[in-house]
Short mmCIF file of C-alpha atoms in Angstrom, two decimals:
data_model
loop_
_atom_site.label_atom_id
_atom_site.label_comp_id
_atom_site.label_asym_id
_atom_site.label_seq_id
_atom_site.Cartn_x
_atom_site.Cartn_y
_atom_site.Cartn_z
CA MET J 1 -42.41 57.22 33.27
CA ARG J 2 -42.25 57.53 37.02
CA PRO J 3 -40.86 60.93 38.01
CA ALA J 4 -37.51 61.06 39.68
CA GLU J 5 -37.45 61.19 43.42
CA PRO J 6 -36.02 64.42 44.94
CA LEU J 7 -32.75 64.21 46.88
CA ALA J 8 -32.10 65.89 50.22
CA SER J 9 -30.49 68.72 48.29
CA GLY J 10 -33.70 69.26 46.38
CA ARG J 11 -32.29 68.04 42.97
CA PRO J 12 -34.18 65.16 41.21
CA ALA J 13 -32.46 61.70 41.01
CA TRP J 14 -33.13 58.89 38.49
CA SER J 15 -33.32 55.27 39.43
CA VAL J 16 -31.30 52.88 37.25
CA ALA J 17 -34.41 51.18 35.89
CA ALA J 18 -36.05 54.52 35.12
CA LEU J 19 -33.01 55.82 33.29
CA VAL J 20 -32.55 52.60 31.27
CA GLN J 21 -36.26 52.63 30.40
CA ALA J 22 -36.08 56.26 29.32
CA VAL J 23 -33.08 55.61 27.10
CA ALA J 24 -34.78 52.54 25.61
CA GLU J 25 -37.90 54.52 24.80
CA THR J 26 -35.84 57.30 23.24
CA LEU J 27 -33.86 54.86 21.07
CA ALA J 28 -37.03 52.99 20.07
CA THR J 29 -38.55 56.26 18.92
CA ARG J 30 -35.44 57.53 17.17
CA PHE J 31 -34.21 54.23 15.63
CA ALA J 32 -37.40 52.21 15.12
CA ASN J 33 -36.57 51.01 11.58
CA VAL J 34 -32.85 50.82 10.77
CA THR J 35 -30.82 48.94 8.14
CA LEU J 36 -27.41 47.86 9.47
CA ARG J 37 -24.46 46.42 7.49
CA GLY J 38 -21.47 44.54 8.91
CA GLU J 39 -19.77 41.18 9.41
CA ILE J 40 -21.12 38.27 11.47
CA SER J 41 -19.05 37.14 14.45
CA GLY J 42 -19.82 34.55 17.13
CA PHE J 43 -23.16 33.42 15.72
CA THR J 44 -25.02 31.02 18.05
CA ARG J 45 -28.54 29.62 18.09
CA ALA J 46 -30.05 28.84 21.46
CA ALA J 47 -32.30 25.88 22.23
CA SER J 48 -35.24 28.30 22.35
CA GLY J 49 -34.71 29.14 18.68
CA HIS J 50 -33.41 32.68 19.30
CA CYS J 51 -30.14 33.67 17.58
CA TYR J 52 -27.45 35.83 19.16
CA PHE J 53 -24.37 37.24 17.43
CA THR J 54 -22.13 40.26 17.09
CA LEU J 55 -22.12 42.57 14.07
CA LYS J 56 -18.86 44.41 13.52
CA ASP J 57 -17.33 46.80 11.03
CA PRO J 58 -14.89 45.27 8.49
CA ASP J 59 -11.99 47.20 10.00
CA GLY J 60 -12.92 46.01 13.50
CA GLY J 61 -13.45 49.56 14.78
CA ALA J 62 -16.83 48.95 16.39
CA SER J 63 -19.17 46.08 17.19
CA LEU J 64 -22.77 45.72 18.33
CA ARG J 65 -24.53 42.84 20.03
CA CYS J 66 -27.51 41.60 18.01
CA ALA J 67 -30.46 39.34 18.67
CA MET J 68 -32.88 37.69 16.27
CA PHE J 69 -35.84 36.12 17.94
CA ARG J 70 -37.31 32.77 16.98
CA ARG J 71 -40.09 34.17 14.78
CA ALA J 72 -37.62 36.04 12.54
CA ALA J 73 -34.94 33.28 12.70
CA ALA J 74 -37.43 30.72 11.39
CA LEU J 75 -37.57 32.66 8.11
CA LEU J 76 -33.82 32.15 7.43
CA ALA J 77 -33.01 29.67 4.66
CA SER J 78 -29.65 28.90 6.32
CA LEU J 79 -27.62 30.22 9.19
CA PRO J 80 -24.87 32.74 8.32
CA GLY J 81 -21.24 31.78 8.68
CA GLU J 82 -18.40 33.37 10.60
CA GLY J 83 -17.11 36.54 8.93
CA GLU J 84 -19.97 36.70 6.43
CA ALA J 85 -21.13 40.20 5.50
CA VAL J 86 -24.88 40.75 6.01
CA GLU J 87 -27.48 43.47 6.00
CA LEU J 88 -29.87 43.56 8.96
CA ARG J 89 -33.19 45.34 9.16
CA GLY J 90 -34.59 46.01 12.62
CA ARG J 91 -34.53 48.38 15.58
CA VAL J 92 -32.13 49.58 18.21
CA ALA J 93 -33.07 48.57 21.78
CA VAL J 94 -31.64 48.33 25.25
CA TYR J 95 -31.44 45.06 27.16
CA GLU J 96 -32.77 46.44 30.41
CA PRO J 97 -31.53 43.75 32.89
CA ARG J 98 -27.92 44.63 32.02
CA GLY J 99 -28.41 48.05 30.46
CA GLU J 100 -26.66 46.91 27.24
CA LEU J 101 -27.27 48.38 23.83
CA GLN J 102 -28.36 45.77 21.26
CA PHE J 103 -29.89 45.54 17.83
CA VAL J 104 -33.04 43.43 17.40
CA ALA J 105 -32.97 42.09 13.83
CA GLU J 106 -36.22 41.39 12.04
CA SER J 107 -34.62 40.21 8.77
CA LEU J 108 -31.18 39.18 7.56
CA GLN J 109 -29.84 39.37 4.03
CA ARG J 110 -26.38 38.19 2.98
CA ALA J 111 -24.13 40.81 1.39
CA GLY J 112 -21.11 38.63 0.60
CA ALA J 113 -18.01 37.54 2.51
CA GLY J 114 -16.42 39.95 4.93
CA ALA J 115 -12.83 41.16 4.70
CA LEU J 116 -11.60 38.79 7.42
CA TYR J 117 -13.45 35.88 5.91
CA GLU J 118 -12.06 36.71 2.47
CA ARG J 119 -8.57 36.68 3.95
CA PHE J 120 -9.38 33.32 5.50
CA LEU J 121 -10.41 31.95 2.10
CA ARG J 122 -7.25 33.27 0.44
CA LEU J 123 -5.03 31.64 3.06
CA LYS J 124 -6.99 28.41 2.75
CA ALA J 125 -6.51 28.31 -1.02
CA GLN J 126 -2.78 29.10 -0.69
CA LEU J 127 -2.11 26.39 1.89
CA ALA J 128 -4.29 23.88 0.06
CA ALA J 129 -2.14 24.41 -3.04
CA GLU J 130 0.86 23.35 -0.93
CA GLY J 131 -0.87 20.03 -0.18
CA LEU J 132 -1.17 20.65 3.57
CA PHE J 133 -4.84 19.65 3.69
CA GLU J 134 -4.60 16.44 1.62
CA THR J 135 -6.30 13.42 3.12
CA GLU J 136 -3.44 11.11 2.05
CA ARG J 137 -1.00 12.78 4.44
CA LYS J 138 -3.25 12.30 7.48
CA ARG J 139 -1.64 9.90 9.95
CA PRO J 140 -3.52 7.37 12.09
CA LEU J 141 -3.60 7.96 15.83
CA PRO J 142 -1.70 5.58 18.14
CA PRO J 143 -4.24 3.14 19.59
CA LEU J 144 -2.82 3.18 23.14
CA PRO J 145 -0.67 6.28 23.71
CA ARG J 146 1.38 6.33 26.90
CA CYS J 147 2.14 10.06 26.88
CA ILE J 148 0.03 12.87 25.39
CA GLY J 149 1.20 16.45 24.94
CA VAL J 150 -1.31 19.30 25.33
CA VAL J 151 -0.62 22.75 23.84
CA SER J 152 -3.00 25.31 25.33
CA SER J 153 -3.22 28.34 27.55
CA LEU J 154 -2.80 27.83 31.28
CA ALA J 155 -5.51 30.43 31.95
CA GLY J 156 -8.10 28.94 29.62
CA ALA J 157 -10.86 26.47 30.38
CA ALA J 158 -9.85 24.27 27.43
CA LEU J 159 -6.76 22.92 29.27
CA HIS J 160 -8.90 22.09 32.31
CA ASP J 161 -11.45 20.30 30.13
CA VAL J 162 -8.76 18.24 28.37
CA CYS J 163 -6.95 17.25 31.56
CA THR J 164 -10.22 16.45 33.33
CA ALA J 165 -11.42 14.25 30.47
CA LEU J 166 -8.08 12.41 30.27
CA ALA J 167 -7.95 11.90 34.04
CA ARG J 168 -11.49 10.52 33.99
CA ARG J 169 -11.15 8.31 30.93
CA ALA J 170 -7.48 7.30 30.94
CA PRO J 171 -5.75 8.00 34.27
CA HIS J 172 -2.89 5.70 33.23
CA VAL J 173 -1.87 8.09 30.41
CA ARG J 174 0.79 10.67 31.21
CA VAL J 175 -0.18 14.24 30.25
CA LEU J 176 2.56 16.74 29.40
CA VAL J 177 1.38 20.37 29.21
CA LEU J 178 3.20 22.82 26.93
CA PRO J 179 1.74 26.25 27.79
CA SER J 180 1.27 28.91 25.13
CA PRO J 181 -0.98 31.93 24.57
CA VAL J 182 -3.80 31.13 22.15
CA GLN J 183 -4.96 34.63 21.31
CA GLY J 184 -3.26 37.83 20.26
CA VAL J 185 -0.43 38.98 18.05
CA ASP J 186 2.22 36.86 19.78
CA ALA J 187 0.12 33.69 19.86
CA PRO J 188 1.20 32.16 16.47
CA ALA J 189 4.92 32.35 17.29
CA ALA J 190 4.34 30.99 20.79
CA LEU J 191 2.24 28.12 19.44
CA CYS J 192 4.95 27.24 16.91
CA ALA J 193 7.54 27.27 19.71
CA ALA J 194 5.35 24.95 21.79
CA LEU J 195 5.02 22.56 18.86
CA ALA J 196 8.81 22.59 18.39
CA ALA J 197 9.28 21.86 22.11
CA ALA J 198 6.86 18.94 21.84
CA ALA J 199 8.81 17.58 18.87
CA ARG J 200 11.95 17.49 21.05
CA ARG J 201 10.22 15.31 23.64
CA PRO J 202 10.52 11.70 22.42
CA GLU J 203 8.08 10.40 25.04
CA ILE J 204 5.18 12.31 23.46
CA GLU J 205 3.24 10.00 21.14
CA LEU J 206 0.24 12.26 20.44
CA LEU J 207 -0.32 16.02 20.58
CA ILE J 208 -3.53 17.94 21.37
CA LEU J 209 -3.90 21.58 20.34
CA ALA J 210 -6.81 23.01 22.34
CA ARG J 211 -8.60 26.32 22.79
CA GLY J 212 -12.04 27.44 23.93
CA GLY J 213 -14.63 29.08 21.74
CA GLY J 214 -14.65 32.64 20.50
CA SER J 215 -15.18 34.86 17.52
CA MET J 216 -13.25 34.61 14.30
CA GLU J 217 -10.90 37.36 15.50
CA ASP J 218 -10.28 35.45 18.73
CA LEU J 219 -9.38 32.28 16.81
CA TRP J 220 -7.34 34.03 14.12
CA ALA J 221 -4.02 32.85 15.59
CA PHE J 222 -4.90 29.30 14.42
CA ASN J 223 -5.10 30.54 10.81
CA ASP J 224 -1.44 31.61 10.77
CA PRO J 225 0.42 29.94 7.85
CA ALA J 226 3.53 29.24 9.94
CA LEU J 227 1.43 27.40 12.54
CA VAL J 228 -0.40 25.42 9.86
CA ARG J 229 2.91 24.32 8.29
CA ALA J 230 4.30 23.41 11.72
CA ILE J 231 1.26 21.19 12.41
CA ALA J 232 1.59 19.46 9.03
CA ALA J 233 5.33 18.83 9.56
CA HIS J 234 5.08 17.67 13.17
CA PRO J 235 6.63 14.22 13.79
CA VAL J 236 3.67 12.91 15.83
CA PRO J 237 -0.05 12.99 15.00
CA VAL J 238 -1.88 16.16 16.03
CA ILE J 239 -5.52 16.50 17.21
CA THR J 240 -7.11 19.94 17.26
CA GLY J 241 -9.94 20.88 19.59
CA ILE J 242 -10.39 24.56 18.81
CA GLY J 243 -13.57 26.39 19.72
CA HIS J 244 -16.97 24.86 19.23
CA GLU J 245 -18.26 22.51 16.54
CA THR J 246 -19.17 25.38 14.21
CA ASP J 247 -15.73 27.01 14.50
CA LEU J 248 -13.30 26.07 11.74
CA SER J 249 -9.67 27.13 11.43
CA LEU J 250 -6.87 26.29 9.03
CA ALA J 251 -5.12 24.44 11.86
CA ASP J 252 -8.13 22.07 11.96
CA LEU J 253 -7.70 21.34 8.25
CA ALA J 254 -3.97 20.61 8.61
CA ALA J 255 -4.29 18.43 11.71
CA ASP J 256 -4.45 14.67 11.48
CA LEU J 257 -7.82 14.72 13.27
CA ARG J 258 -10.24 17.56 14.12
CA ALA J 259 -12.37 17.34 17.23
CA PRO J 260 -15.44 19.55 17.68
CA THR J 261 -14.42 20.62 21.21
CA PRO J 262 -11.36 20.29 23.51
CA THR J 263 -13.18 17.66 25.56
CA ALA J 264 -13.93 15.67 22.42
CA ALA J 265 -10.23 15.91 21.47
CA ALA J 266 -9.29 14.30 24.79
CA GLU J 267 -11.88 11.56 24.27
CA LEU J 268 -10.53 10.84 20.78
CA ALA J 269 -6.90 10.87 21.94
CA ALA J 270 -7.08 7.98 24.40
CA PRO J 271 -9.60 5.17 24.78
CA SER J 272 -11.48 4.88 28.02
CA ARG J 273 -9.87 2.72 30.69
CA ASP J 274 -13.26 1.21 31.47
CA SER J 275 -13.74 0.17 27.84
CA LEU J 276 -10.21 -1.29 27.78
CA LEU J 277 -10.84 -3.21 30.98
CA LEU J 278 -14.16 -4.43 29.59
CA GLN J 279 -12.49 -5.56 26.38
CA LEU J 280 -9.73 -7.23 28.38
CA ALA J 281 -12.31 -9.03 30.48
CA GLN J 282 -14.09 -10.20 27.33
CA TRP J 283 -10.81 -11.50 25.92
CA ALA J 284 -10.04 -13.27 29.20
CA ARG J 285 -13.52 -14.85 29.26
CA ARG J 286 -13.16 -15.97 25.63
CA ALA J 287 -9.69 -17.39 26.36
CA SER J 288 -11.01 -19.23 29.42
CA GLU J 289 -13.96 -20.64 27.49
CA GLY J 290 -11.69 -21.72 24.65
CA LEU J 291 -9.28 -23.38 27.10
CA ASN J 292 -12.14 -25.23 28.79
CA ARG J 293 -13.44 -26.46 25.43
CA ARG J 294 -9.95 -27.61 24.48
CA LEU J 295 -9.56 -29.43 27.78
CA GLU J 296 -12.91 -31.15 27.28
CA ARG J 297 -11.97 -32.27 23.75
CA GLU J 298 -8.61 -33.56 24.91
CA GLY J 299 -10.27 -35.34 27.83
CA GLU J 300 -12.69 -37.10 25.46
CA ARG J 301 -9.81 -38.03 23.17
CA LEU J 302 -7.87 -39.41 26.15
CA ASP J 303 -10.89 -41.50 27.15
CA ARG J 304 -11.13 -42.96 23.65
CA LEU J 305 -7.42 -43.78 23.67
CA GLY J 306 -7.81 -45.39 27.07
CA LEU J 307 -10.60 -47.62 25.79
CA ARG J 308 -8.46 -48.65 22.84
CA LEU J 309 -5.50 -49.45 25.10
CA ALA J 310 -7.73 -51.58 27.35
CA ARG J 311 -7.58 -54.46 24.78
CA PRO J 312 -3.85 -54.78 23.95
CA ALA J 313 -4.11 -58.49 22.92
CA GLN J 314 -6.67 -57.68 20.25
CA ARG J 315 -4.54 -54.78 18.97
CA LEU J 316 -1.49 -57.07 18.84
CA ALA J 317 -3.47 -59.70 16.90
CA HIS J 318 -4.59 -57.07 14.42
CA ALA J 319 -1.01 -55.85 14.15
CA ARG J 320 0.29 -59.36 13.50
CA GLU J 321 -2.35 -59.98 10.82
CA ARG J 322 -1.52 -56.71 9.15
CA LEU J 323 2.20 -57.49 9.33
CA ALA J 324 1.67 -60.93 7.81
CA GLY J 325 -0.41 -59.44 5.02
CA LEU J 326 2.27 -56.85 4.33
CA ASP J 327 4.97 -59.56 4.28
CA GLN J 328 2.94 -61.67 1.83
CA ARG J 329 2.38 -58.66 -0.40
CA ARG J 330 6.11 -57.96 -0.25
CA ARG J 331 7.00 -61.51 -1.26
CA ARG J 332 4.56 -61.48 -4.16
CA ALA J 333 5.80 -58.12 -5.35
CA LEU J 334 9.40 -59.35 -5.16
CA GLU J 335 8.57 -62.53 -7.14
CA ARG J 336 6.76 -60.51 -9.80
CA GLN J 337 9.69 -58.15 -10.02
CA LEU J 338 12.19 -61.02 -10.36
CA GLN J 339 10.09 -62.68 -13.05
CA ALA J 340 9.82 -59.46 -14.96
CA ARG J 341 13.58 -58.92 -14.70
CA ALA J 342 14.28 -62.50 -15.88
CA GLN J 343 11.94 -62.12 -18.87
CA ALA J 344 13.55 -58.81 -19.76
CA LEU J 345 17.00 -60.41 -19.51
CA ASP J 346 15.95 -63.29 -21.81
CA ARG J 347 14.59 -60.81 -24.35
CA LEU J 348 17.81 -58.83 -24.22
CA ALA J 349 19.92 -62.02 -24.65
CA LEU J 350 17.84 -63.10 -27.67
CA ARG J 351 18.12 -59.67 -29.20
CA GLY J 352 21.90 -59.80 -28.58
CA ARG J 353 22.28 -63.13 -30.33
CA HIS J 354 20.22 -62.00 -33.30
CA ALA J 355 22.19 -58.78 -33.52
CA ALA J 356 25.54 -60.63 -33.34
CA GLN J 357 24.44 -63.12 -36.04
CA ALA J 358 23.27 -60.29 -38.29
CA ARG J 359 26.52 -58.45 -37.65
CA ARG J 360 28.62 -61.49 -38.56
CA GLU J 361 26.64 -62.10 -41.75
CA GLY J 362 26.96 -58.47 -42.79
CA LEU J 363 30.71 -58.47 -42.16
CA ALA J 364 31.12 -61.74 -44.13
CA GLN J 365 29.22 -60.26 -47.08
CA ARG J 366 31.32 -57.13 -46.99
CA LEU J 367 34.52 -59.18 -46.75
CA ALA J 368 33.50 -61.22 -49.81
CA GLN J 369 32.73 -58.04 -51.74
CA LEU J 370 36.10 -56.56 -50.80
CA GLY J 371 37.82 -59.81 -51.87
CA LEU J 372 36.15 -59.64 -55.26
CA ARG J 373 37.17 -56.02 -55.67
CA LEU J 374 40.72 -56.92 -54.60
CA ASP J 375 40.88 -59.79 -57.08
CA ALA J 376 39.67 -57.49 -59.82
CA LEU J 377 42.46 -55.05 -59.04
CA ASP J 378 45.17 -57.77 -58.96
CA PRO J 379 47.92 -56.87 -61.57
CA ALA J 380 48.37 -60.53 -62.45
CA ARG J 381 44.73 -60.82 -63.52
CA VAL J 382 45.16 -57.66 -65.64
CA LEU J 383 48.20 -59.19 -67.34
CA ALA J 384 46.23 -62.38 -67.90
CA ARG J 385 43.75 -60.41 -69.99
CA GLY J 386 46.54 -59.56 -72.53
CA TRP J 387 48.09 -56.49 -71.00
CA SER J 388 51.80 -56.07 -70.26
CA ARG J 389 53.92 -53.86 -67.99
CA LEU J 390 57.09 -52.13 -69.24
CA GLU J 391 60.10 -51.75 -66.97
CA ASP J 392 63.50 -50.13 -67.47
CA ASP J 393 66.78 -51.86 -66.71
CA THR J 394 66.44 -50.85 -63.04
CA GLY J 395 63.02 -52.43 -62.70
CA GLN J 396 61.12 -49.13 -62.51
CA PRO J 397 57.86 -49.04 -64.50
CA LEU J 398 57.73 -46.91 -67.64
CA LEU J 399 54.66 -44.68 -67.40
CA SER J 400 55.36 -42.11 -70.13
CA ILE J 401 57.02 -41.96 -73.55
CA ALA J 402 59.28 -39.27 -72.13
CA GLN J 403 61.04 -41.97 -70.10
CA VAL J 404 62.10 -43.94 -73.23
CA GLN J 405 64.90 -42.95 -75.66
CA PRO J 406 65.45 -44.52 -79.10
CA GLY J 407 67.76 -47.49 -78.74
CA GLN J 408 67.03 -47.88 -75.02
CA ALA J 409 66.58 -51.47 -73.77
CA PHE J 410 63.59 -52.35 -71.60
CA GLU J 411 61.56 -55.43 -70.54
CA ALA J 412 57.91 -56.23 -71.13
CA VAL J 413 56.36 -58.18 -68.27
CA LEU J 414 53.63 -60.61 -69.44
CA ALA J 415 51.39 -62.94 -67.54
CA ASP J 416 53.66 -65.93 -68.02
CA GLY J 417 57.13 -64.31 -68.34
CA ARG J 418 59.35 -61.43 -69.47
CA VAL J 419 60.47 -60.24 -72.90
CA GLN J 420 63.54 -58.10 -73.53
CA ALA J 421 63.06 -55.39 -76.14
CA ARG J 422 64.70 -52.23 -77.52
CA ALA J 423 63.04 -49.02 -78.66
CA GLU J 424 63.64 -48.19 -82.33
CA ALA J 425 61.83 -44.84 -82.33
CA THR J 426 59.37 -42.83 -80.20
CA TRP J 427 56.58 -40.45 -81.19
CA PRO J 428 53.80 -38.78 -79.19
CA ALA J 429 50.28 -40.07 -79.14
CA VAL J 430 47.79 -38.37 -81.43
CA PRO J 431 45.08 -36.65 -79.32
CA PRO J 432 41.52 -37.69 -80.10
CA PRO J 433 39.48 -35.27 -82.25
CA THR J 434 37.39 -32.73 -80.34
CA ARG J 435 33.67 -32.53 -80.90
CA ARG J 436 32.06 -29.24 -81.81
CA ARG J 437 29.19 -28.19 -79.59
CA ARG J 438 25.93 -27.55 -81.25
CA ARG J 439 24.25 -24.23 -80.80
CA PRO J 440 20.91 -24.34 -79.01
#
């Protein structure tokens, strides 16, 4: 180590580089092989292959910047996640260009989820049970929004990125900014108030919730249950562009669409004006080509009609021939119809005559049968067979012996005259003997 240069007062003075180098050598000697335990925060991997992150205590009391160079990072099976508890083995060093204390990790071993990450998982399970993360409730974005609301911090770079991207891609879209803090204890309530204010603006058709990158503690406001429920119940679709692509919050899961960055959220919110103009030009070209083809087809059709109209006499002759043919067909059809009707009428008349003749013959036969039955029932014919009819002096017929008294005069009517008689005596008729039934 280069000795310190003496001051004018005679006391030695250290240069900054010499002091930083001395401290680095002391730490390297004292803490050459150390095992460190904590939670991962802000893990990033550079294009060079080196990994940089912060290791903090679970209670958030202290944190230490860490670096894992490409040789050691290549041995990792997978990169650790935000809030994951790990054990590092390495050495304490000083980053001399800035004089910062850092830990150079040679190996990394997972030790389970950290306290903050465990809280994140518990909140995620609770809100998932309420159905706030279901895919079925995700709403489609409006294809051509006219007004987009942006909820973000006025002091952050995320708002500038969103407005710049919208101005570049869709300058015709109106942007309405609803400012709100995006970090700290008061951020969740302020974000919910901004969402409520956006819901009261009917001109807003789409809402962007944006914030720049940061550690899990910095983004913790977007894991608040009240904010997640407000996003799920918002009347318009919500796009979240929170942090970087590797950052994930519960607000991202509840939103209708998650963008990896604020700029990507702006690009997803509104289509590019250039692409719309290009599509419009394509539609106009297709419409013009279709109209030209239609005009050409109609022009050809008009030419064919003109050629056909150039010979009107021939068309009239064809029309007359067709008309004569139709008239002849009509006459023949009418004659055939009249002949068929006449034949049907003759058949009906013949059937009518036959039916009338059969009816008359049937009625004559029935009349003769009725006459025979009437003759058979004639009282005179009965009397002619030797029967007689008894009448009292009033001419009423005697039907029972109860009507005759001994000594009563009556008349017997015969076939050829009457006979006066008188009853000497009366007695009842003897009933015929009954037959006994045989037993089976």
